[in-house]
Amino acid sequence: MKKSYRIALLFMMPLLTSCEVHFGAKSYDVPWWAVTIPTVLFCTIVFLFVGKGIASKLYRCPNCKYSFHPSRWAIFSVHINSNRVLRCPHCNRKGFCSIARDGEESK
Ligand SMILES: [Zn+2]
């Protein structure tokens, strides 16, 4: 269900873009792809780099204290500062996981 929602959202993105660009007091008519292509490229680059940064960090489960690296999809998870709502791969419970200190990786 969640995956189909994401795929539908991806195809609806071009429909949500405006074809009238306002820059200062002037407005310009531009083709839809002139707005969509840079937006999709920007979002993809941000997803790749920020997702890689999040996946490289070690998070700790609040329930079982297991430390794990989340996937790149953790970029879309709810977060407050660096704490993120993630599903623990060990106990399979969702909760606010904080970043574990270096050298505390669980087995
Ligand atoms: Zn856990």
Coordinates of N, CA, C and O and ligand atoms in Angstrom, one line a residue, residues 61 63-64 66 88 90-91, ligand 1:
C61 N 17.9 1.7 19.1 CA 16.5 1.4 19.4 C 16.3 1.7 20.9 O 17.0 1.4 21.7
N63 N 13.9 0.6 22.7 CA 13.3 -0.6 23.4 C 14.4 -1.6 23.8 O 14.5 -2.0 24.9
C64 N 15.2 -2.0 22.8 CA 16.1 -3.1 23.1 C 17.6 -2.7 23.0 O 18.5 -3.5 23.2
Y66 N 19.4 -2.0 20.6 CA 20.2 -2.5 19.5 C 20.6 -1.3 18.5 O 19.7 -0.4 18.3
C88 N 13.0 -0.9 14.3 CA 14.2 -1.7 14.7 C 14.2 -3.0 14.0 O 13.2 -3.8 14.0
H90 N 15.9 -5.6 14.9 CA 16.0 -6.6 15.9 C 14.7 -7.0 16.6 O 14.3 -8.2 16.6
C91 N 14.0 -6.0 17.2 CA 12.8 -6.3 17.9 C 11.5 -5.9 17.1 O 10.4 -6.2 17.5
Ligands
ZN1 ZN 14.8 -2.9 19.1

